[in-house]
mmCIF file of C-alpha atoms in Angstrom:
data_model
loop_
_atom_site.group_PDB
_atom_site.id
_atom_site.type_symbol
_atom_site.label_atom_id
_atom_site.label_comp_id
_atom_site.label_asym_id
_atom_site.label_seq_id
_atom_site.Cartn_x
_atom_site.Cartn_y
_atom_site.Cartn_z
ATOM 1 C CA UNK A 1090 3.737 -16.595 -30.770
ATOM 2 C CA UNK A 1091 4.220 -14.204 -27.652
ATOM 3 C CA UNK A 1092 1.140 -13.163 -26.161
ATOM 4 C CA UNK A 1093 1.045 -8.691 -26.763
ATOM 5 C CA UNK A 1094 0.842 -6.947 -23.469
ATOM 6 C CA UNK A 1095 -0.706 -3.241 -23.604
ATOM 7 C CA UNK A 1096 0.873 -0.663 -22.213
ATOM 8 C CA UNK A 1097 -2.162 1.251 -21.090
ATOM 9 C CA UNK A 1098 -5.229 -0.126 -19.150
ATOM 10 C CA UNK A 1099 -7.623 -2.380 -20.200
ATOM 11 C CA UNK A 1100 -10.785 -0.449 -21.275
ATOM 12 C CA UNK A 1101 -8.608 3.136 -21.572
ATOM 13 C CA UNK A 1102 -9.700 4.071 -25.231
ATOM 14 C CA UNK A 1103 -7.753 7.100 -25.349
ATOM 15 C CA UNK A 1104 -4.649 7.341 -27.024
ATOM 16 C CA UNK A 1105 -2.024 8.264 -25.513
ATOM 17 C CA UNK A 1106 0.008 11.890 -25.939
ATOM 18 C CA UNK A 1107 2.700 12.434 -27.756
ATOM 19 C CA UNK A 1108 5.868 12.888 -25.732
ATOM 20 C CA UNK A 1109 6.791 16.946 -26.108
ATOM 21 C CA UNK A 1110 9.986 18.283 -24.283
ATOM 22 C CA UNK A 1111 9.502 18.820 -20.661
ATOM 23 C CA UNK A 1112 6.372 16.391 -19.902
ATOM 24 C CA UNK A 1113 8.466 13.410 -18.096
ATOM 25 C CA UNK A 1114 7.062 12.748 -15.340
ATOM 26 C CA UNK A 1115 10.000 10.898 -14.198
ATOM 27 C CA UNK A 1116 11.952 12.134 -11.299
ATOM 28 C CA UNK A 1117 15.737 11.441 -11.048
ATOM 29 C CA UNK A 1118 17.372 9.071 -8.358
ATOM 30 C CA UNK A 1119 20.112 10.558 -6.242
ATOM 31 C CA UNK A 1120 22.810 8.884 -4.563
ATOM 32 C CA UNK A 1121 21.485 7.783 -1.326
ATOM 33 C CA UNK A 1122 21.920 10.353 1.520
ATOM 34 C CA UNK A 1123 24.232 8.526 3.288
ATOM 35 C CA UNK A 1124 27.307 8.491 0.655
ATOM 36 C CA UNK A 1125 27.123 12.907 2.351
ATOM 37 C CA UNK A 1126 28.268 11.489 5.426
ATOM 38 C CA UNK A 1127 30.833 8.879 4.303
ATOM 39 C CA UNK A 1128 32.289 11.802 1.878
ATOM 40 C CA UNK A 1129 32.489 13.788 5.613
ATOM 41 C CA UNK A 1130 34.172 11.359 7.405
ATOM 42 C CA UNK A 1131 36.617 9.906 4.961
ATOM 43 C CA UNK A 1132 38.223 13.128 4.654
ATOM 44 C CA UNK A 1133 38.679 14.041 8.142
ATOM 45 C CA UNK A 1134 42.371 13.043 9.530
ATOM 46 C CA UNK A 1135 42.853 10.560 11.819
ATOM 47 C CA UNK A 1136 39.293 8.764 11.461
ATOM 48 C CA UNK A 1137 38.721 5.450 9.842
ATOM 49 C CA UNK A 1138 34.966 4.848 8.797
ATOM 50 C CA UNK A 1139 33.687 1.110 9.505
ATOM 51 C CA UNK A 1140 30.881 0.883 7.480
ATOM 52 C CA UNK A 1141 27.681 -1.771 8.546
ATOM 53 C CA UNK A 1142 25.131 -2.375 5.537
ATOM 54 C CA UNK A 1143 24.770 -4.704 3.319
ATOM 55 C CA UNK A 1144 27.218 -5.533 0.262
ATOM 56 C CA UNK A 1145 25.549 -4.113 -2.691
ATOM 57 C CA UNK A 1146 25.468 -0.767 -0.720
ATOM 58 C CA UNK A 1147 28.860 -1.210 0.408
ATOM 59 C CA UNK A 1148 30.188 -1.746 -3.180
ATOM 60 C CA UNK A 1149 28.163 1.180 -4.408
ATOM 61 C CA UNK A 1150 29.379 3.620 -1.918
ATOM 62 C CA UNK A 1151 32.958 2.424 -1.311
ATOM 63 C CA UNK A 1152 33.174 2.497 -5.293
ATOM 64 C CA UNK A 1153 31.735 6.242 -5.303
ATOM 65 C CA UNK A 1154 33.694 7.058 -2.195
ATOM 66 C CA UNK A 1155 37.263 6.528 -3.966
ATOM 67 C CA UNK A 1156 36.697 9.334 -7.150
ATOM 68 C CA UNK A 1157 34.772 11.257 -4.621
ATOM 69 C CA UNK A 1158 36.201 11.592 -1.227
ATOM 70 C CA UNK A 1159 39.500 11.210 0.006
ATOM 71 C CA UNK A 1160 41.044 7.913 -1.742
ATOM 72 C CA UNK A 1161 40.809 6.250 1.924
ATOM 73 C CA UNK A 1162 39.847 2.912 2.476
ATOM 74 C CA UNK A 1163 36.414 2.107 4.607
ATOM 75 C CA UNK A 1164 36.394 -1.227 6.517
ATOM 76 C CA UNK A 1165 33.055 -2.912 6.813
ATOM 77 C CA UNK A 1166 32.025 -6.608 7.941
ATOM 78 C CA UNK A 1167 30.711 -9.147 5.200
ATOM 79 C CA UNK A 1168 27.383 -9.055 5.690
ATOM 80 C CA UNK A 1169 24.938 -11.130 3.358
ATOM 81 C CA UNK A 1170 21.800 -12.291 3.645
ATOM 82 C CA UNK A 1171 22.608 -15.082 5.977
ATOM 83 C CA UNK A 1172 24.449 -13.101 8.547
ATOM 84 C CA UNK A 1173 21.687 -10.808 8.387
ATOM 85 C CA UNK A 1174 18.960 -13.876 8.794
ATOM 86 C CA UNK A 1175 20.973 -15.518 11.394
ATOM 87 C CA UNK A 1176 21.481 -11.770 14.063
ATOM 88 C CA UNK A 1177 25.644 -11.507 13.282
ATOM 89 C CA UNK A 1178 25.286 -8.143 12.707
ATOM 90 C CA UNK A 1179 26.561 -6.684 16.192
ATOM 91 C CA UNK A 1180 29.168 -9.577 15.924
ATOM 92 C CA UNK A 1181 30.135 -8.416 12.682
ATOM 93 C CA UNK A 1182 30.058 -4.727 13.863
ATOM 94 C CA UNK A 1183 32.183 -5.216 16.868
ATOM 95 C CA UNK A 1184 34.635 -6.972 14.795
ATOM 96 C CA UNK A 1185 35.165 -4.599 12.599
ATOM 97 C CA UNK A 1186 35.813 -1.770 14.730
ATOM 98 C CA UNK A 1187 38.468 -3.850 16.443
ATOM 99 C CA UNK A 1188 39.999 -4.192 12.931
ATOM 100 C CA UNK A 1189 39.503 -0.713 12.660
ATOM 101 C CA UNK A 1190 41.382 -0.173 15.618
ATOM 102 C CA UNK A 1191 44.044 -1.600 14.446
ATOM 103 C CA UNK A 1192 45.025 0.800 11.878
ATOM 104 C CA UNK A 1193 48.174 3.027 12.071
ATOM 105 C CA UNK A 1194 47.462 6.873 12.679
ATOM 106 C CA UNK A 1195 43.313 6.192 13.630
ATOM 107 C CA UNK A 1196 42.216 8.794 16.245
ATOM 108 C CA UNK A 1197 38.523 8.134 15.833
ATOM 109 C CA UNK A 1198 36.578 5.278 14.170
ATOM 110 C CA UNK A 1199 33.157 6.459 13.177
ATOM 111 C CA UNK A 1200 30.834 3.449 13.027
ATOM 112 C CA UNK A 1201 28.592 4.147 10.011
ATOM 113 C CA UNK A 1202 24.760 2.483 9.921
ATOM 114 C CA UNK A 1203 23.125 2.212 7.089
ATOM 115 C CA UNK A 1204 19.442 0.829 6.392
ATOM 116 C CA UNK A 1205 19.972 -2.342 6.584
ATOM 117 C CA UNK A 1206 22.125 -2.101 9.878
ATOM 118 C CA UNK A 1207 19.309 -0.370 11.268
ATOM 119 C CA UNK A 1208 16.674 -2.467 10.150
ATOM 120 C CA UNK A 1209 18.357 -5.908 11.183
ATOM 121 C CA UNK A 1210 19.162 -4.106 14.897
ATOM 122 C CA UNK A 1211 22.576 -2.396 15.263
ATOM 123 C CA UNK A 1212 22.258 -1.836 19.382
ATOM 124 C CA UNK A 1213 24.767 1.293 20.184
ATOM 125 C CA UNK A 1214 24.319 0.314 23.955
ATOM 126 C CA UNK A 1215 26.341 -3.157 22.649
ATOM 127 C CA UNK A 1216 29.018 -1.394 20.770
ATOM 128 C CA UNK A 1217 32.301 -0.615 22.086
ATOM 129 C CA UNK A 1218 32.878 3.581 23.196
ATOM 130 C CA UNK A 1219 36.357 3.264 22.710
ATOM 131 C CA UNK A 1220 38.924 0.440 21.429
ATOM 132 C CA UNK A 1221 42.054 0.916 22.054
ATOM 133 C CA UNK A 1222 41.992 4.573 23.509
ATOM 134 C CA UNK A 1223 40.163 5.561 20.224
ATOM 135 C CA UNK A 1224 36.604 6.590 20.468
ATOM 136 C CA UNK A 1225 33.857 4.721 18.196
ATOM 137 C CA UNK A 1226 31.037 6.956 17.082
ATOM 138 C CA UNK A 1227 27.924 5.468 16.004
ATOM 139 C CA UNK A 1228 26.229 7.497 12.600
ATOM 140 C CA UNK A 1229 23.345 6.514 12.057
ATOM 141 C CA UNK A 1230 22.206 7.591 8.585
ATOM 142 C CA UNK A 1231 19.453 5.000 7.072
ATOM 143 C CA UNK A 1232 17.913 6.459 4.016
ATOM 144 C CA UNK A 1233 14.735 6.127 4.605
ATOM 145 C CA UNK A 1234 14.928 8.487 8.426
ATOM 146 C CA UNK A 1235 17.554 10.792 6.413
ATOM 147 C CA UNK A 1236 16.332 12.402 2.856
ATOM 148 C CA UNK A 1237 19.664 13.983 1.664
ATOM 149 C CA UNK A 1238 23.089 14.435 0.934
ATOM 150 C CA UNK A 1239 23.470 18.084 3.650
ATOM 151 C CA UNK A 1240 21.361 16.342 6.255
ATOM 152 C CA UNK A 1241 23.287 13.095 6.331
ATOM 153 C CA UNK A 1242 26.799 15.331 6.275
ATOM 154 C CA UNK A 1243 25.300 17.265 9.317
ATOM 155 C CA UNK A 1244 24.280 14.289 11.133
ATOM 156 C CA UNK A 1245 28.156 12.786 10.769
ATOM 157 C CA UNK A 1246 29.367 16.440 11.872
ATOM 158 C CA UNK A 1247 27.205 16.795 14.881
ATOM 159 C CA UNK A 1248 28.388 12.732 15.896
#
């Protein structure tokens, strides 16, 4: 037979409340902060966002990013956890903007780092300015140095 685990401490004798409308205690997930700045930069003309973060945040932002933004396409390396183990992310990066680059009707090609990015050790000072005559902007917006949606749009603005 399974073993019972309690669901309040041991030695707590007190039952618990009942639940009554309004006492969760629960507070809501957003979306993280930087899907603001993607939603900023896919819908300005002429730039192509190259995205550098993991795949699980890639999916969930590129997925959220088509119903949300403009219906434009983000390019971002492959990175998984052994690209990330072995240091390939400025490879990856740099190889992605020159795909980037590539793109018909690209004026701009803002660069955008994400937490995991930041955390393995995207170096701007190792990224290209420009490919191509088109400038690359690095965004940085990790979630856990930017807190939400209008500070992450402002930080891809000001770029």
């Amino acid at each position: 037979m399974a073993e019972i685990i309690p669901l309040s401490p041991e030695g707590a004798s007190a039952a618990p409340e009942p639940f009554t409308g309004g006492a969760c205690k629960l507070h809501p997930q957003t979306m993280c902060p930087a899907f603001g700045a993607l939603r900023v930069l896919a819908r300005i003309e002429g730039a192509q966002p190259a995205m550098v973060t993991d795949a699980g945040c890639l999916y969930g932002l590129t997925f959220v990013t088509h119903f949300y933004a403009a219906r434009k396409s983000i390019i971002a390396p492959r990175l998984g956890t052994a690209e990330l183990s072995s240091g390939q992310v400025q490879e990856a990066a740099n190889a992605v903007i020159a795909e980037a680059a590539k793109e018909q009707n690209v004026s701009v090609i803002p660069v955008i780092s994400l937490c995991v990015a930041e955390t393995a050790g995207l170096a701007e000072e190792l990224l290209p300015s420009e490919v191509n005559g088109k400038p690359v902007v690095l965004v940085r917006v990790p979630a856990y140095a930017i807190h939400s949606h209008p500070e992450a749009k402002d930080i891809a603005l000001a770029a």
